[in-house]
PDB file of C-alpha atoms in Angstrom:
ATOM      1  CA  MET A   1      10.116  28.120 -63.406  1.00  0.00           C
ATOM      2  CA  ASP A   2      13.092  28.706 -65.705  1.00  0.00           C
ATOM      3  CA  ILE A   3      13.244  30.048 -69.239  1.00  0.00           C
ATOM      4  CA  VAL A   4      14.581  27.436 -71.658  1.00  0.00           C
ATOM      5  CA  VAL A   5      16.505  28.980 -74.578  1.00  0.00           C
ATOM      6  CA  LYS A   6      17.522  26.735 -77.452  1.00  0.00           C
ATOM      7  CA  GLY A   7      18.773  27.141 -81.002  1.00  0.00           C
ATOM      8  CA  ARG A   8      17.576  25.350 -84.098  1.00  0.00           C
ATOM      9  CA  LYS A   9      20.475  24.839 -86.479  1.00  0.00           C
ATOM     10  CA  THR A  10      22.262  27.781 -84.869  1.00  0.00           C
ATOM     11  CA  GLU A  11      24.344  28.493 -81.763  1.00  0.00           C
ATOM     12  CA  VAL A  12      22.870  30.681 -79.012  1.00  0.00           C
ATOM     13  CA  PRO A  13      25.514  32.872 -77.344  1.00  0.00           C
ATOM     14  CA  GLU A  14      25.465  33.393 -73.576  1.00  0.00           C
ATOM     15  CA  ARG A  15      24.978  37.138 -74.057  1.00  0.00           C
ATOM     16  CA  PHE A  16      21.693  36.479 -75.851  1.00  0.00           C
ATOM     17  CA  ARG A  17      20.530  34.094 -73.104  1.00  0.00           C
ATOM     18  CA  LYS A  18      21.077  36.845 -70.513  1.00  0.00           C
ATOM     19  CA  HIS A  19      19.183  39.296 -72.703  1.00  0.00           C
ATOM     20  CA  VAL A  20      16.243  36.867 -72.859  1.00  0.00           C
ATOM     21  CA  ALA A  21      16.114  36.673 -69.054  1.00  0.00           C
ATOM     22  CA  GLU A  22      16.135  40.478 -68.842  1.00  0.00           C
ATOM     23  CA  LYS A  23      13.515  40.937 -71.565  1.00  0.00           C
ATOM     24  CA  LEU A  24      11.044  38.247 -70.446  1.00  0.00           C
ATOM     25  CA  LYS A  25      10.481  39.086 -66.807  1.00  0.00           C
ATOM     26  CA  LEU A  26       8.962  36.045 -65.104  1.00  0.00           C
ATOM     27  CA  GLU A  27       7.376  38.111 -62.320  1.00  0.00           C
ATOM     28  CA  LYS A  28       5.421  40.178 -64.854  1.00  0.00           C
ATOM     29  CA  ILE A  29       4.366  37.083 -66.826  1.00  0.00           C
ATOM     30  CA  GLN A  30       3.194  35.282 -63.689  1.00  0.00           C
ATOM     31  CA  ARG A  31       1.120  38.311 -62.676  1.00  0.00           C
ATOM     32  CA  LEU A  32      -0.796  37.997 -65.947  1.00  0.00           C
ATOM     33  CA  ASP A  33      -0.953  34.185 -65.820  1.00  0.00           C
ATOM     34  CA  ALA A  34      -0.363  32.578 -62.440  1.00  0.00           C
ATOM     35  CA  LYS A  35      -0.646  29.069 -63.899  1.00  0.00           C
ATOM     36  CA  VAL A  36       2.412  29.207 -66.149  1.00  0.00           C
ATOM     37  CA  ILE A  37       4.158  25.841 -66.437  1.00  0.00           C
ATOM     38  CA  SER A  38       7.001  26.497 -68.892  1.00  0.00           C
ATOM     39  CA  LEU A  39       8.444  29.217 -71.097  1.00  0.00           C
ATOM     40  CA  ASP A  40      10.533  28.191 -74.115  1.00  0.00           C
ATOM     41  CA  VAL A  41      12.453  30.452 -76.501  1.00  0.00           C
ATOM     42  CA  GLU A  42      13.679  28.987 -79.792  1.00  0.00           C
ATOM     43  CA  VAL A  43      16.091  30.830 -82.072  1.00  0.00           C
ATOM     44  CA  SER A  44      16.568  29.879 -85.719  1.00  0.00           C
ATOM     45  CA  LYS A  45      18.324  31.361 -88.717  1.00  0.00           C
ATOM     46  CA  GLU A  46      17.188  31.590 -92.341  1.00  0.00           C
ATOM     47  CA  PRO A  47      20.173  30.950 -94.662  1.00  0.00           C
ATOM     48  CA  ASN A  48      18.456  32.456 -97.716  1.00  0.00           C
ATOM     49  CA  PRO A  49      20.347  35.709 -98.509  1.00  0.00           C
ATOM     50  CA  ARG A  50      17.184  37.155-100.094  1.00  0.00           C
ATOM     51  CA  GLN A  51      15.620  37.205 -96.634  1.00  0.00           C
ATOM     52  CA  ALA A  52      18.472  39.005 -94.883  1.00  0.00           C
ATOM     53  CA  ASP A  53      16.064  41.542 -93.373  1.00  0.00           C
ATOM     54  CA  ARG A  54      14.305  38.745 -91.463  1.00  0.00           C
ATOM     55  CA  CYS A  55      16.982  36.046 -91.324  1.00  0.00           C
ATOM     56  CA  ASP A  56      16.791  35.643 -87.524  1.00  0.00           C
ATOM     57  CA  ARG A  57      13.599  34.208 -86.056  1.00  0.00           C
ATOM     58  CA  VAL A  58      12.573  33.948 -82.411  1.00  0.00           C
ATOM     59  CA  GLU A  59       9.610  31.870 -81.274  1.00  0.00           C
ATOM     60  CA  ILE A  60       8.337  32.106 -77.686  1.00  0.00           C
ATOM     61  CA  THR A  61       6.037  29.359 -76.394  1.00  0.00           C
ATOM     62  CA  LEU A  62       4.274  29.755 -73.065  1.00  0.00           C
ATOM     63  CA  ARG A  63       2.504  26.720 -71.643  1.00  0.00           C
ATOM     64  CA  SER A  64       0.103  26.925 -68.726  1.00  0.00           C
ATOM     65  CA  ARG A  65      -2.992  25.134 -67.484  1.00  0.00           C
ATOM     66  CA  GLY A  66      -4.945  27.147 -70.036  1.00  0.00           C
ATOM     67  CA  PRO A  67      -4.326  27.438 -73.780  1.00  0.00           C
ATOM     68  CA  VAL A  68      -0.761  27.552 -75.145  1.00  0.00           C
ATOM     69  CA  ILE A  69       0.306  31.090 -76.069  1.00  0.00           C
ATOM     70  CA  ARG A  70       2.848  31.413 -78.869  1.00  0.00           C
ATOM     71  CA  ALA A  71       4.507  34.524 -80.291  1.00  0.00           C
ATOM     72  CA  GLU A  72       7.103  34.663 -83.048  1.00  0.00           C
ATOM     73  CA  ALA A  73       8.867  37.330 -85.049  1.00  0.00           C
ATOM     74  CA  ALA A  74      11.658  37.677 -87.585  1.00  0.00           C
ATOM     75  CA  ALA A  75      14.179  40.482 -88.021  1.00  0.00           C
ATOM     76  CA  SER A  76      17.694  41.211 -89.242  1.00  0.00           C
ATOM     77  CA  ASP A  77      19.197  40.174 -85.881  1.00  0.00           C
ATOM     78  CA  PRO A  78      18.007  37.941 -83.004  1.00  0.00           C
ATOM     79  CA  TYR A  79      17.785  40.808 -80.497  1.00  0.00           C
ATOM     80  CA  ALA A  80      15.336  42.765 -82.648  1.00  0.00           C
ATOM     81  CA  ALA A  81      13.358  39.589 -83.318  1.00  0.00           C
ATOM     82  CA  LEU A  82      13.188  38.874 -79.573  1.00  0.00           C
ATOM     83  CA  ASP A  83      11.908  42.396 -78.870  1.00  0.00           C
ATOM     84  CA  LEU A  84       9.130  42.002 -81.447  1.00  0.00           C
ATOM     85  CA  ALA A  85       8.156  38.542 -80.201  1.00  0.00           C
ATOM     86  CA  ALA A  86       8.160  39.713 -76.571  1.00  0.00           C
ATOM     87  CA  GLU A  87       5.769  42.562 -77.456  1.00  0.00           C
ATOM     88  CA  LYS A  88       3.405  40.096 -79.127  1.00  0.00           C
ATOM     89  CA  LEU A  89       3.578  37.735 -76.154  1.00  0.00           C
ATOM     90  CA  ASP A  90       2.796  40.567 -73.746  1.00  0.00           C
ATOM     91  CA  ALA A  91      -0.198  41.695 -75.846  1.00  0.00           C
ATOM     92  CA  ARG A  92      -1.594  38.153 -76.076  1.00  0.00           C
ATOM     93  CA  LEU A  93      -1.078  37.557 -72.357  1.00  0.00           C
ATOM     94  CA  ARG A  94      -2.945  40.754 -71.526  1.00  0.00           C
ATOM     95  CA  LYS A  95      -5.740  39.848 -73.909  1.00  0.00           C
ATOM     96  CA  GLN A  96      -6.074  36.402 -72.321  1.00  0.00           C
ATOM     97  CA  HIS A  97      -5.971  37.936 -68.839  1.00  0.00           C
ATOM     98  CA  ASP A  98      -8.660  40.502 -69.693  1.00  0.00           C
ATOM     99  CA  LYS A  99     -10.819  37.785 -71.248  1.00  0.00           C
ATOM    100  CA  ARG A 100     -10.683  35.705 -68.063  1.00  0.00           C
ATOM    101  CA  PHE A 101     -11.479  38.759 -65.949  1.00  0.00           C
ATOM    102  CA  SER A 102     -14.439  39.811 -68.097  1.00  0.00           C
ATOM    103  CA  ARG A 103     -15.837  36.278 -68.059  1.00  0.00           C
ATOM    104  CA  ARG A 104     -15.803  36.214 -64.278  1.00  0.00           C
ATOM    105  CA  GLY A 105     -17.637  39.516 -63.994  1.00  0.00           C
ATOM    106  CA  ALA A 106     -20.087  39.098 -66.851  1.00  0.00           C
ATOM    107  CA  ARG A 107     -23.612  37.847 -66.267  1.00  0.00           C
ATOM    108  CA  ARG A 108     -24.580  34.782 -68.242  1.00  0.00           C
ATOM    109  CA  ILE A 109     -27.570  35.292 -70.505  1.00  0.00           C
ATOM    110  CA  SER A 110     -30.174  32.657 -71.182  1.00  0.00           C
ATOM    111  CA  ALA A 111     -30.764  31.130 -74.608  1.00  0.00           C
ATOM    112  CA  ALA A 112     -33.994  33.109 -74.897  1.00  0.00           C
ATOM    113  CA  GLU A 113     -32.043  36.392 -74.495  1.00  0.00           C
ATOM    114  CA  VAL A 114     -29.434  35.607 -77.168  1.00  0.00           C
ATOM    115  CA  PRO A 115     -31.393  37.163 -80.099  1.00  0.00           C
ATOM    116  CA  ASP A 116     -31.649  40.413 -78.099  1.00  0.00           C
ATOM    117  CA  HIS A 117     -27.868  40.601 -77.632  1.00  0.00           C
ATOM    118  CA  VAL A 118     -26.459  38.960 -80.784  1.00  0.00           C
ATOM    119  CA  PRO A 119     -27.489  40.304 -84.213  1.00  0.00           C
ATOM    120  CA  ASP A 120     -28.642  37.636 -86.705  1.00  0.00           C
ATOM    121  CA  ALA A 121     -28.590  34.943 -84.006  1.00  0.00           C
ATOM    122  CA  ALA A 122     -30.689  31.851 -84.601  1.00  0.00           C
ATOM    123  CA  THR A 123     -33.986  31.621 -82.724  1.00  0.00           C
ATOM    124  CA  LEU A 124     -34.358  28.604 -80.425  1.00  0.00           C
ATOM    125  CA  ASN A 125     -37.513  26.763 -79.474  1.00  0.00           C
ATOM    126  CA  GLY A 126     -38.397  25.435 -76.008  1.00  0.00           C
ATOM    127  CA  ASN A 127     -36.315  22.306 -76.548  1.00  0.00           C
ATOM    128  CA  GLY A 128     -33.214  24.236 -77.594  1.00  0.00           C
ATOM    129  CA  GLY A 129     -33.649  23.472 -81.299  1.00  0.00           C
ATOM    130  CA  THR A 130     -33.300  26.033 -84.077  1.00  0.00           C
ATOM    131  CA  VAL A 131     -36.485  27.654 -85.345  1.00  0.00           C
ATOM    132  CA  TYR A 132     -36.424  28.000 -89.139  1.00  0.00           C
ATOM    133  CA  GLU A 133     -38.471  30.279 -91.341  1.00  0.00           C
ATOM    134  CA  GLU A 134     -40.708  28.376 -93.733  1.00  0.00           C
ATOM    135  CA  GLU A 135     -40.524  29.372 -97.398  1.00  0.00           C
ATOM    136  CA  PRO A 136     -43.584  29.074 -99.698  1.00  0.00           C
ATOM    137  CA  ASP A 137     -42.119  25.870-101.179  1.00  0.00           C
ATOM    138  CA  GLY A 138     -41.934  24.289 -97.724  1.00  0.00           C
ATOM    139  CA  VAL A 139     -38.089  24.303 -97.498  1.00  0.00           C
ATOM    140  CA  PRO A 140     -36.850  25.814 -94.193  1.00  0.00           C
ATOM    141  CA  THR A 141     -34.518  28.821 -94.518  1.00  0.00           C
ATOM    142  CA  LYS A 142     -32.050  30.057 -91.932  1.00  0.00           C
ATOM    143  CA  LYS A 143     -29.817  33.144 -91.912  1.00  0.00           C
ATOM    144  CA  ILE A 144     -26.098  32.667 -91.285  1.00  0.00           C
ATOM    145  CA  GLY A 145     -24.224  35.974 -91.374  1.00  0.00           C
ATOM    146  CA  SER A 146     -25.027  37.599 -94.700  1.00  0.00           C
ATOM    147  CA  LEU A 147     -26.235  34.309 -96.237  1.00  0.00           C
ATOM    148  CA  GLU A 148     -29.700  32.834 -96.373  1.00  0.00           C
ATOM    149  CA  VAL A 149     -29.315  29.060 -96.403  1.00  0.00           C
ATOM    150  CA  LYS A 150     -32.129  26.771 -97.536  1.00  0.00           C
ATOM    151  CA  GLY A 151     -32.380  23.353 -95.951  1.00  0.00           C
ATOM    152  CA  GLU A 152     -29.084  21.684 -95.006  1.00  0.00           C
ATOM    153  CA  GLY A 153     -26.877  24.192 -96.781  1.00  0.00           C
ATOM    154  CA  PRO A 154     -23.221  25.099 -96.130  1.00  0.00           C
ATOM    155  CA  LEU A 155     -22.348  26.371 -92.667  1.00  0.00           C
ATOM    156  CA  VAL A 156     -20.339  29.591 -92.500  1.00  0.00           C
ATOM    157  CA  VAL A 157     -18.511  29.524 -89.165  1.00  0.00           C
ATOM    158  CA  ARG A 158     -17.006  33.008 -89.301  1.00  0.00           C
ATOM    159  CA  GLU A 159     -17.034  35.905 -91.709  1.00  0.00           C
ATOM    160  CA  LYS A 160     -14.426  38.683 -91.908  1.00  0.00           C
ATOM    161  CA  THR A 161     -13.687  41.564 -94.264  1.00  0.00           C
ATOM    162  CA  HIS A 162     -10.245  43.206 -94.322  1.00  0.00           C
ATOM    163  CA  VAL A 163      -8.993  46.296 -96.124  1.00  0.00           C
ATOM    164  CA  ALA A 164      -5.749  45.304 -97.862  1.00  0.00           C
ATOM    165  CA  SER A 165      -3.085  47.311 -99.642  1.00  0.00           C
ATOM    166  CA  PRO A 166      -1.331  45.624-102.591  1.00  0.00           C
ATOM    167  CA  MET A 167       1.996  44.066-101.599  1.00  0.00           C
ATOM    168  CA  THR A 168       4.793  41.939-102.997  1.00  0.00           C
ATOM    169  CA  LEU A 169       5.174  38.220-102.389  1.00  0.00           C
ATOM    170  CA  ASP A 170       8.059  38.833 -99.962  1.00  0.00           C
ATOM    171  CA  GLN A 171       5.922  41.273 -97.974  1.00  0.00           C
ATOM    172  CA  ALA A 172       3.077  38.744 -97.840  1.00  0.00           C
ATOM    173  CA  LEU A 173       5.420  36.057 -96.485  1.00  0.00           C
ATOM    174  CA  TYR A 174       6.686  38.497 -93.862  1.00  0.00           C
ATOM    175  CA  GLU A 175       3.129  39.421 -92.797  1.00  0.00           C
ATOM    176  CA  MET A 176       2.161  35.733 -92.598  1.00  0.00           C
ATOM    177  CA  GLU A 177       5.063  35.038 -90.267  1.00  0.00           C
ATOM    178  CA  LEU A 178       4.186  38.062 -88.130  1.00  0.00           C
ATOM    179  CA  VAL A 179       0.622  36.911 -87.479  1.00  0.00           C
ATOM    180  CA  GLY A 180       1.731  33.303 -86.975  1.00  0.00           C
ATOM    181  CA  HIS A 181      -0.725  31.784 -89.442  1.00  0.00           C
ATOM    182  CA  ASP A 182      -0.170  29.001 -91.976  1.00  0.00           C
ATOM    183  CA  PHE A 183      -1.586  31.082 -94.840  1.00  0.00           C
ATOM    184  CA  TYR A 184      -2.025  34.727 -95.792  1.00  0.00           C
ATOM    185  CA  LEU A 185      -4.442  36.280 -98.298  1.00  0.00           C
ATOM    186  CA  PHE A 186      -3.200  39.383-100.106  1.00  0.00           C
ATOM    187  CA  VAL A 187      -3.493  41.460-103.293  1.00  0.00           C
ATOM    188  CA  ASP A 188      -0.410  41.073-105.496  1.00  0.00           C
ATOM    189  CA  SER A 189       1.082  44.498-106.283  1.00  0.00           C
ATOM    190  CA  GLU A 190       2.257  43.310-109.713  1.00  0.00           C
ATOM    191  CA  THR A 191      -0.892  41.589-110.974  1.00  0.00           C
ATOM    192  CA  LYS A 192      -3.419  43.507-108.787  1.00  0.00           C
ATOM    193  CA  GLU A 193      -5.214  40.180-108.253  1.00  0.00           C
ATOM    194  CA  PRO A 194      -5.907  38.168-105.077  1.00  0.00           C
ATOM    195  CA  SER A 195      -3.319  35.582-104.060  1.00  0.00           C
ATOM    196  CA  VAL A 196      -2.595  33.279-101.118  1.00  0.00           C
ATOM    197  CA  VAL A 197       0.760  32.268 -99.635  1.00  0.00           C
ATOM    198  CA  TYR A 198       0.857  29.211 -97.397  1.00  0.00           C
ATOM    199  CA  ARG A 199       3.351  27.249 -95.342  1.00  0.00           C
ATOM    200  CA  ARG A 200       4.322  23.785 -96.608  1.00  0.00           C
ATOM    201  CA  HIS A 201       7.337  22.404 -94.701  1.00  0.00           C
ATOM    202  CA  ALA A 202       9.594  24.436 -92.380  1.00  0.00           C
ATOM    203  CA  TYR A 203      10.687  27.390 -94.547  1.00  0.00           C
ATOM    204  CA  ASP A 204       9.131  25.952 -97.699  1.00  0.00           C
ATOM    205  CA  TYR A 205       6.193  28.018 -98.935  1.00  0.00           C
ATOM    206  CA  GLY A 206       3.585  27.830-101.681  1.00  0.00           C
ATOM    207  CA  VAL A 207       1.602  30.539-103.443  1.00  0.00           C
ATOM    208  CA  ILE A 208      -1.746  30.438-105.257  1.00  0.00           C
ATOM    209  CA  HIS A 209      -2.697  33.203-107.696  1.00  0.00           C
ATOM    210  CA  LEU A 210      -6.241  33.905-108.864  1.00  0.00           C
ATOM    211  CA  SER A 211      -6.826  35.399-112.301  1.00  0.00           C
ATOM    212  CA  THR A 212     -10.128  36.446-113.799  1.00  0.00           C
ATOM    213  CA  ASP A 213     -11.269  34.749-117.005  1.00  0.00           C
ATOM    214  CA  PRO A 214     -12.640  37.617-119.155  1.00  0.00           C
ATOM    215  CA  MET A 215     -14.884  35.233-121.084  1.00  0.00           C
ATOM    216  CA  VAL A 216     -16.503  33.960-117.878  1.00  0.00           C
ATOM    217  CA  ALA A 217     -16.833  37.462-116.439  1.00  0.00           C
ATOM    218  CA  GLN A 218     -18.504  38.686-119.638  1.00  0.00           C
ATOM    219  CA  ALA A 219     -20.900  35.744-119.681  1.00  0.00           C
ATOM    220  CA  GLN A 220     -22.026  36.587-116.146  1.00  0.00           C
ATOM    221  CA  VAL A 221     -23.059  40.152-117.086  1.00  0.00           C
ATOM    222  CA  PRO A 222     -26.741  40.226-118.142  1.00  0.00           C
ATOM    223  CA  GLY A 223     -27.074  41.274-121.775  1.00  0.00           C
ATOM    224  CA  ALA A 224     -23.326  41.290-122.410  1.00  0.00           C
ATOM    225  CA  GLY A 225     -21.931  39.535-125.484  1.00  0.00           C
ATOM    226  CA  GLY A 226     -23.644  36.747-127.360  1.00  0.00           C
ATOM    227  CA  THR A 227     -23.440  33.064-128.081  1.00  0.00           C
ATOM    228  CA  VAL A 228     -20.381  31.677-129.854  1.00  0.00           C
ATOM    229  CA  GLY A 229     -21.216  30.953-133.443  1.00  0.00           C
ATOM    230  CA  GLU A 230     -23.838  33.673-133.882  1.00  0.00           C
TER     231      GLU A 230
END
C-alpha cells in the first residue's frame, strides 16, 4: 500500500511528500489496523489573509474494511498541519483498535440484564417490546435521558453537556475545523450569548446567533410584570 499525496489548488513539493512518508509510518498504521486499503493525504491552502494562522490544511483519509477514519488540521504551514493531523489519526486509530479488542473480550449481556448495567434503560417484556409506565390518565410514559415522554413523543437519541469558555467567531471556526464537524456550538465572547457556526460550501461558512427577548423572558417568570394595557 502506498500513500497518495495530492494538492487541492496548490502545488505539493517533493520535500513535503518525503516528510509525509516519514511522518505516517505504514508499519505502525498496519499494526493498529491490518485491513488498511488506502491512505490519502490532501493539502489545500486558504487564500484569505485573515486566516494566515491556519492557511494550510492537511486532511488524511484512511480507508479499510471497517469504517473510514479521517483526520484534518490547519496551521500556518503544511508541516505543522500534517503533524497535528497525524496525531489525530494516531489517536483515532488507537481508539478504534481498543474498541475492537474490548468487543472481542467482553461478554455479551442479555436484554434482561440491560437495566442492571445501563442507567435509565428501557425495560423490555418477554417479546422484546418496551414496557411503559401507565399514568393515571391511561397515557403510557417512558423515560429517555432526563426527559419523561408521554405517548409517541420526541425521541432524544443522545444528550451531552459541555463546559464552554466564551470565544470569538474566528476561534469557533478554528475549533470546528479541528474536530472535523460541520457545525460548532459556542458562546460568543462579544455578546455572551450562544451561537452556532456551520459549514456551507468548501470554505464558505454561516453563523447563527441567539438573543434573548426580554419581554418573553419576563412573561415566563411567575408573578413578573403584568398584562399590556393594564
